[in-house]
Coordinates of C-alpha atoms in Angstrom, one line a residue:
M1 CA 128.8 2.9 -12.0
Q2 CA 127.5 5.7 -9.7
K3 CA 129.8 8.2 -11.4
K4 CA 128.6 7.1 -14.9
S5 CA 125.0 7.5 -13.6
H6 CA 125.7 11.1 -12.4
K7 CA 127.3 11.8 -15.8
G8 CA 124.3 10.5 -17.7
L9 CA 121.9 12.5 -15.4
F10 CA 123.9 15.7 -16.0
T11 CA 123.9 15.2 -19.8
L12 CA 120.2 14.4 -19.9
Y13 CA 119.3 17.3 -17.6
S14 CA 121.4 19.8 -19.6
D15 CA 120.1 18.6 -23.0
W16 CA 116.5 18.9 -21.9
F17 CA 116.8 22.3 -20.4
S18 CA 118.6 23.6 -23.5
T19 CA 115.9 22.3 -26.0
A20 CA 112.6 22.3 -24.1
R21 CA 110.3 25.2 -24.3
P22 CA 109.7 27.0 -21.0
E23 CA 106.2 25.6 -20.6
Q24 CA 107.6 22.1 -20.8
L25 CA 109.8 22.5 -17.8
T26 CA 108.5 21.2 -14.4
P27 CA 106.9 24.0 -12.3
K28 CA 108.6 25.1 -9.1
G29 CA 106.8 25.7 -5.9
E30 CA 104.0 23.8 -4.1
W31 CA 101.5 21.9 -6.2
N32 CA 99.8 18.5 -6.2
V33 CA 98.8 18.1 -9.9
W34 CA 100.5 19.5 -13.0
L35 CA 97.8 19.2 -15.6
I36 CA 99.1 19.7 -19.2
L37 CA 96.2 20.2 -21.7
A38 CA 97.7 20.4 -25.1
G39 CA 97.0 19.5 -28.7
R40 CA 98.4 16.7 -30.8
G41 CA 102.1 17.0 -31.3
W42 CA 102.7 19.6 -28.6
G43 CA 105.3 17.4 -26.9
K44 CA 103.2 16.0 -24.1
T45 CA 104.8 12.5 -24.1
R46 CA 108.3 13.9 -24.0
T47 CA 107.4 16.3 -21.2
G48 CA 105.8 13.7 -19.0
G49 CA 108.5 11.2 -19.6
M50 CA 111.3 13.6 -18.9
D51 CA 109.7 14.7 -15.6
A52 CA 109.3 11.1 -14.5
I53 CA 112.8 10.0 -15.3
L54 CA 114.5 13.1 -14.1
Y55 CA 112.8 12.9 -10.8
A56 CA 113.7 9.2 -10.5
L57 CA 117.3 9.9 -11.3
K58 CA 117.7 12.8 -9.0
N59 CA 116.1 11.0 -6.0
P60 CA 117.6 7.6 -5.2
N61 CA 115.3 4.7 -4.2
V62 CA 112.0 6.3 -5.2
R63 CA 109.1 4.7 -7.0
V64 CA 107.5 6.5 -10.0
G65 CA 104.2 5.2 -11.5
V66 CA 103.3 5.7 -15.2
V67 CA 99.7 5.1 -16.1
V68 CA 98.5 5.1 -19.7
P69 CA 95.2 4.0 -21.4
T70 CA 96.4 0.5 -22.3
F71 CA 99.4 -1.8 -21.8
G72 CA 100.1 -1.4 -25.5
D73 CA 100.5 2.3 -25.0
L74 CA 103.4 1.7 -22.5
K75 CA 105.3 -0.1 -25.3
R76 CA 104.4 2.2 -28.1
V77 CA 104.3 5.6 -26.4
A78 CA 105.4 6.0 -22.8
F79 CA 108.3 3.6 -22.5
G80 CA 108.9 2.9 -26.2
G81 CA 108.3 5.1 -29.2
E82 CA 110.1 8.1 -30.5
S83 CA 109.3 10.2 -27.4
G84 CA 109.2 7.4 -24.8
I85 CA 111.5 7.2 -21.8
L86 CA 113.8 4.5 -23.3
S87 CA 114.4 6.7 -26.4
F88 CA 116.3 9.3 -24.3
L89 CA 117.4 7.5 -21.1
P90 CA 121.2 7.0 -21.0
R91 CA 122.1 3.4 -20.8
E92 CA 124.5 4.0 -18.0
C93 CA 121.6 5.1 -15.8
L94 CA 120.0 1.7 -16.1
L95 CA 120.7 -0.9 -13.4
S96 CA 123.1 -3.4 -14.9
G97 CA 123.2 -7.1 -14.5
R98 CA 121.3 -10.1 -15.8
G99 CA 117.5 -9.5 -15.8
Q100 CA 117.9 -5.9 -14.6
G101 CA 117.4 -2.6 -16.4
Y102 CA 114.2 -2.6 -18.5
N103 CA 111.9 -5.5 -17.9
S104 CA 109.3 -5.6 -20.6
A105 CA 107.2 -8.3 -19.0
A106 CA 106.8 -6.5 -15.7
Q107 CA 106.9 -3.1 -17.5
E108 CA 109.6 -1.8 -15.1
I109 CA 112.6 0.4 -15.6
R110 CA 115.1 -0.1 -12.8
L111 CA 117.8 2.6 -12.4
S112 CA 121.3 2.3 -11.1
N113 CA 120.4 4.6 -8.1
G114 CA 117.8 2.1 -6.9
S115 CA 114.8 4.0 -8.3
I116 CA 112.0 2.1 -10.2
V117 CA 109.7 3.5 -12.9
Q118 CA 106.7 1.1 -13.1
G119 CA 104.0 1.1 -15.9
F120 CA 100.3 0.4 -15.5
S121 CA 97.3 0.3 -17.7
A122 CA 94.3 2.4 -16.8
A123 CA 92.1 -0.4 -18.3
E124 CA 93.0 -2.5 -15.2
P125 CA 92.4 -0.2 -12.2
E126 CA 92.7 -3.0 -9.7
R127 CA 96.4 -3.5 -10.4
L128 CA 97.0 -0.1 -8.8
R129 CA 95.8 -1.4 -5.5
G130 CA 98.5 -2.1 -3.0
V131 CA 101.3 -0.2 -4.8
Q132 CA 102.8 3.1 -3.6
F133 CA 104.6 6.0 -5.3
H134 CA 106.6 9.1 -4.7
R135 CA 105.5 10.5 -8.1
A136 CA 103.3 9.6 -11.0
W137 CA 102.8 10.4 -14.7
C138 CA 99.3 9.9 -16.3
D139 CA 99.2 10.0 -20.1
E140 CA 96.1 10.8 -22.1
I141 CA 93.9 10.6 -19.1
A142 CA 90.9 11.8 -21.2
A143 CA 91.1 8.4 -23.1
W144 CA 91.1 6.3 -19.9
R145 CA 88.4 3.7 -20.2
Y146 CA 88.0 3.6 -16.4
P147 CA 88.4 7.0 -14.7
E148 CA 88.4 5.3 -11.3
A149 CA 91.9 4.2 -12.2
F150 CA 93.0 7.8 -11.2
D151 CA 91.4 7.4 -7.7
Q152 CA 93.3 4.1 -7.2
L153 CA 96.5 5.9 -8.3
M154 CA 96.0 8.7 -5.9
F155 CA 95.4 6.3 -3.0
G156 CA 98.9 5.0 -3.7
L157 CA 100.6 8.4 -4.2
R158 CA 101.6 8.7 -0.6
L159 CA 105.4 8.3 -0.3
G160 CA 107.9 11.0 0.5
T161 CA 107.2 14.5 1.7
N162 CA 105.7 15.9 -1.4
P163 CA 104.1 13.3 -3.7
Q164 CA 103.0 14.9 -7.1
V165 CA 101.3 13.7 -10.3
V166 CA 101.9 15.0 -13.8
I167 CA 99.0 14.6 -16.3
T168 CA 99.5 15.0 -20.0
T169 CA 96.4 14.8 -22.2
T170 CA 94.5 16.1 -25.2
P171 CA 91.4 17.2 -23.4
K172 CA 87.8 16.0 -23.5
P173 CA 84.9 17.5 -21.5
T174 CA 84.9 14.4 -19.2
K175 CA 83.9 14.7 -15.5
L176 CA 87.5 13.8 -14.5
I177 CA 89.1 16.5 -16.6
K178 CA 86.6 19.1 -15.4
N179 CA 87.3 18.2 -11.7
L180 CA 91.1 18.4 -12.3
V181 CA 90.7 21.9 -13.9
K182 CA 88.8 23.0 -10.9
N183 CA 91.1 21.5 -8.3
Q184 CA 92.9 24.2 -6.4
G185 CA 96.1 22.2 -6.1
S186 CA 96.5 22.0 -9.9
I187 CA 98.9 23.9 -12.0
I188 CA 97.5 24.0 -15.5
T189 CA 99.6 24.3 -18.7
R190 CA 97.7 24.8 -22.0
G191 CA 99.2 24.6 -25.5
S192 CA 98.3 24.0 -29.1
T193 CA 99.8 21.7 -31.7
F194 CA 101.4 24.8 -33.4
D195 CA 103.5 25.6 -30.3
N196 CA 105.8 22.8 -31.5
A197 CA 105.9 23.9 -35.1
E198 CA 109.7 23.9 -35.1
N199 CA 109.7 20.1 -34.6
L200 CA 106.7 19.2 -36.9
A201 CA 106.6 18.9 -40.6
P202 CA 105.3 22.1 -42.3
A203 CA 103.3 20.1 -44.8
A204 CA 101.6 18.2 -41.9
L205 CA 100.8 21.4 -40.1
Q206 CA 99.3 23.0 -43.2
Q207 CA 97.2 20.0 -43.8
L208 CA 95.9 20.0 -40.2
R209 CA 95.0 23.7 -40.6
E210 CA 93.2 23.2 -43.8
K211 CA 91.2 20.3 -42.6
Y212 CA 90.4 21.2 -39.0
E213 CA 90.8 24.9 -38.5
G214 CA 87.6 26.4 -37.2
T215 CA 86.0 23.0 -36.5
R216 CA 85.0 21.7 -33.0
L217 CA 87.2 18.7 -33.4
G218 CA 90.2 21.0 -34.3
R219 CA 89.5 23.2 -31.3
Q220 CA 89.8 20.1 -29.1
E221 CA 92.5 18.1 -30.8
L222 CA 94.8 20.9 -32.0
Y223 CA 94.1 23.8 -29.6
A224 CA 93.3 21.7 -26.6
E225 CA 90.0 23.4 -25.6
V226 CA 87.8 21.7 -23.0
L227 CA 84.6 22.0 -25.0
E228 CA 81.2 22.1 -23.1
D229 CA 78.1 20.5 -24.5
I230 CA 76.1 22.6 -26.9
E231 CA 72.6 23.7 -26.0
G232 CA 70.0 22.1 -28.2
A233 CA 72.3 19.2 -29.3
L234 CA 70.6 15.8 -29.0
W235 CA 73.8 14.1 -27.7
S236 CA 76.2 15.2 -25.0
W237 CA 79.7 14.1 -24.4
S238 CA 78.8 12.5 -21.1
I239 CA 76.2 10.2 -22.8
I240 CA 78.7 9.2 -25.5
E241 CA 81.4 8.5 -22.9
K242 CA 79.0 6.3 -20.9
A243 CA 78.2 4.4 -24.1
R244 CA 81.9 3.6 -24.9
I245 CA 83.1 0.0 -24.7
S246 CA 86.1 -2.0 -26.1
K247 CA 85.9 -4.6 -28.9
E248 CA 86.7 -7.3 -26.3
N249 CA 83.5 -6.5 -24.4
M250 CA 81.2 -6.4 -27.5
P251 CA 78.8 -9.4 -27.4
E252 CA 78.0 -11.6 -30.4
L253 CA 75.8 -9.6 -32.8
Q254 CA 72.7 -11.0 -34.2
R255 CA 72.5 -8.6 -37.2
I256 CA 74.9 -6.1 -38.8
V257 CA 74.2 -3.4 -41.4
V258 CA 76.3 -0.9 -43.4
A259 CA 74.4 2.4 -43.7
I260 CA 75.2 5.0 -46.3
D261 CA 74.2 8.7 -46.5
P262 CA 75.6 9.2 -50.0
A263 CA 77.0 12.3 -51.7
V264 CA 76.0 11.8 -55.3
T265 CA 78.4 14.4 -56.7
N266 CA 82.2 14.6 -56.4
S267 CA 83.4 18.2 -56.4
E268 CA 85.1 20.6 -54.0
D269 CA 81.6 21.6 -52.7
S270 CA 80.3 18.1 -52.2
D271 CA 79.4 16.7 -48.8
E272 CA 81.1 13.7 -47.2
T273 CA 79.5 10.3 -47.8
G274 CA 78.5 8.9 -44.4
I275 CA 79.3 5.2 -44.0
V276 CA 78.6 3.6 -40.6
V277 CA 78.7 0.0 -39.6
A278 CA 76.4 -1.0 -36.7
G279 CA 75.0 -4.2 -35.2
R280 CA 72.4 -5.5 -32.8
S281 CA 72.8 -8.1 -30.1
E282 CA 70.4 -10.8 -29.2
E283 CA 69.1 -8.9 -26.1
G284 CA 68.4 -5.8 -28.3
S285 CA 71.3 -3.5 -27.6
F286 CA 72.9 -1.6 -30.6
Y287 CA 76.6 -1.3 -31.3
I288 CA 78.4 1.3 -33.5
I289 CA 81.2 -0.7 -34.9
D290 CA 83.0 1.6 -37.4
D291 CA 82.8 4.9 -39.1
L292 CA 84.2 4.8 -42.7
S293 CA 82.9 8.1 -43.9
F294 CA 85.0 10.1 -46.4
Y295 CA 85.0 12.5 -49.4
G296 CA 84.9 10.5 -52.6
S297 CA 83.3 9.6 -55.9
P298 CA 80.2 7.4 -56.1
D299 CA 82.4 4.5 -57.2
A300 CA 84.8 5.1 -54.3
W301 CA 82.1 5.2 -51.6
A302 CA 80.3 2.2 -53.1
R303 CA 83.5 0.2 -53.0
Q304 CA 84.1 1.3 -49.4
A305 CA 80.6 0.2 -48.4
V306 CA 80.8 -3.2 -50.1
E307 CA 84.3 -3.9 -48.6
A308 CA 82.8 -3.0 -45.1
F309 CA 79.9 -5.3 -45.9
H310 CA 82.3 -8.3 -46.5
E311 CA 84.8 -7.4 -43.8
Y312 CA 82.2 -7.2 -41.0
K313 CA 80.0 -10.0 -42.4
A314 CA 77.1 -7.7 -42.5
D315 CA 73.6 -8.7 -43.4
R316 CA 72.6 -5.8 -45.6
I317 CA 73.6 -2.4 -47.1
I318 CA 71.1 0.4 -46.7
A319 CA 71.3 3.8 -48.3
E320 CA 69.3 7.0 -48.3
V321 CA 68.1 7.7 -51.9
N322 CA 66.4 11.0 -51.6
N323 CA 69.0 12.7 -53.8
G324 CA 70.5 9.9 -55.8
G325 CA 67.5 7.7 -56.5
D326 CA 68.3 4.6 -58.6
L327 CA 71.9 5.9 -59.1
V328 CA 72.8 4.7 -55.5
E329 CA 71.8 1.1 -56.1
K330 CA 73.3 1.1 -59.6
V331 CA 76.8 2.1 -58.4
I332 CA 76.6 -0.5 -55.5
R333 CA 75.5 -3.2 -58.0
T334 CA 78.4 -2.2 -60.2
V335 CA 80.8 -3.3 -57.4
D336 CA 78.9 -6.3 -56.2
R337 CA 75.7 -7.5 -58.0
Q338 CA 74.8 -10.0 -55.2
V339 CA 75.1 -7.8 -52.1
P340 CA 71.8 -7.5 -50.2
Y341 CA 70.6 -3.9 -50.5
S342 CA 67.7 -1.7 -49.3
A343 CA 66.9 1.9 -50.1
V344 CA 65.4 4.2 -47.5
R345 CA 63.8 7.6 -48.0
A346 CA 63.7 10.5 -45.6
S347 CA 60.2 11.7 -45.1
R348 CA 61.0 13.8 -42.0
G349 CA 63.8 16.2 -41.1
K350 CA 67.1 15.1 -39.7
M351 CA 66.4 16.3 -36.2
I352 CA 63.1 14.4 -36.1
R353 CA 64.7 11.2 -37.4
A354 CA 67.5 11.5 -34.9
E355 CA 65.5 12.2 -31.8
P356 CA 64.3 8.6 -31.2
I357 CA 67.9 7.3 -31.7
A358 CA 69.2 9.8 -29.2
A359 CA 66.6 8.5 -26.8
L360 CA 68.0 5.0 -27.2
Y361 CA 71.4 6.4 -26.1
E362 CA 69.8 8.0 -23.0
Q363 CA 68.3 4.6 -22.2
G364 CA 71.7 3.0 -22.4
K365 CA 70.8 0.8 -25.4
V366 CA 73.5 2.1 -27.8
Y367 CA 77.2 1.6 -27.4
H368 CA 80.3 2.9 -29.3
V369 CA 82.9 0.2 -29.9
G370 CA 85.9 2.5 -29.5
E371 CA 86.2 6.1 -30.5
F372 CA 84.9 7.8 -33.6
K373 CA 86.0 11.4 -33.1
K374 CA 84.5 13.0 -36.3
L375 CA 81.2 11.2 -35.9
E376 CA 81.0 12.0 -32.3
D377 CA 81.8 15.7 -33.1
Q378 CA 78.8 15.8 -35.5
M379 CA 76.5 14.2 -32.9
T380 CA 77.4 16.6 -30.1
T381 CA 77.2 19.7 -32.3
F382 CA 74.1 19.0 -34.4
T383 CA 71.2 21.3 -33.5
P384 CA 68.1 22.5 -35.3
T385 CA 69.9 25.5 -36.5
A386 CA 73.0 23.7 -37.7
R387 CA 73.9 24.5 -41.3
Q388 CA 76.4 21.8 -42.1
S389 CA 75.0 18.4 -43.2
P390 CA 75.9 15.8 -40.5
D391 CA 76.5 13.0 -43.0
R392 CA 78.2 10.7 -40.5
M393 CA 75.5 11.2 -37.9
D394 CA 72.8 10.6 -40.6
A395 CA 74.3 7.3 -41.5
L396 CA 74.4 6.3 -37.9
V397 CA 70.7 7.2 -37.5
W398 CA 69.8 5.2 -40.6
A399 CA 71.8 2.2 -39.3
V400 CA 70.2 2.1 -35.9
T401 CA 66.8 2.7 -37.3
E402 CA 67.2 -0.2 -39.6
L403 CA 68.4 -2.4 -36.7
T404 CA 65.3 -1.6 -34.7
Q405 CA 63.4 -3.7 -37.2
R406 CA 63.1 -7.4 -36.6
S407 CA 61.1 -9.4 -39.2
G408 CA 59.5 -6.2 -40.3
K409 CA 58.4 -5.3 -36.8
P410 CA 60.0 -2.6 -34.7
V411 CA 62.0 -3.7 -31.7
W412 CA 61.8 -0.1 -30.3
R413 CA 59.0 2.1 -31.4
I414 CA 60.8 5.1 -33.0
S415 CA 58.0 7.0 -34.8

């Protein structure tokens, strides 16, 4: 079995070194953290997985920790999935015998040389207490719900003579990412989606370029830039990150609305139609539940809004009618004549309307149930001098403004 294991290691090692790009190979020399900040599709998962498993195979009886945003990500990405460890690990390298090898319940991969690769979810930092590692791989750390999971991991990274951690992530300007970039013990590798063009579909790359080239979201998700907050913007990334919760932690909502900032034309020059679903809890907090904004005809966005109304059991659809007038209600009634509907008119500029809603965020009264990348991109880039219409942000502002009303009286004074 040991000879077969050595053969599997040699094959895996030689295959990786013959196909990997130079920047995907583990750095030599002294370092504590190898931080890979790269765009979608760069090959981060394969790089982190290969480093973890090659280390475990070359060093008998070591423990390697793998920490991902959720337990589901272990099965879908880090261990399973097209680039996960189990997709390329030779079977002869697994510990044989009944109940050995890969244990999906315990999220452990036991190797024939005595090494163990164990998976953890960053959503449960306490599970990292009491465990120890020689090496660790952290995937998509910018998406970790609890950044303190990294502290718990580092407390346990204390075995051997040179414990090291590899971090693979699409960056966000979180405090943890900024600290890791500044850390003197970090080796930083940066890369864009297009570095891996050889292994990605040309049509997909072209579509990404056309849709996101030159946008703030594209700079982050494709070119892996750590973007700082924009001076003059009402929202910062830190405020939004503090406001983020999971669906499991959202309380029962007393009222839900679907807000529309409609595009009344449907041409190449038309704006998006902003469609945001939001709710209010009994104690008066506000929750952004979904962003369904898109480019489409009036009939298409009306159907999208009505479907959202029924899916989320909303109380009302509201829509800005400054441009569309009665047309907005007509297209909605064409889809569903009975849906409760209210029209709202903008008597003030977008910035003035948005300021009291931004204040609610600062007071910790608004939460995002998950991530809404395009919406949050608009929120953190909108300034008084912005030229592009922030339709998603506008829909959010209308939704929360509507929810501040209770029996016709404002819950929060926003004028």
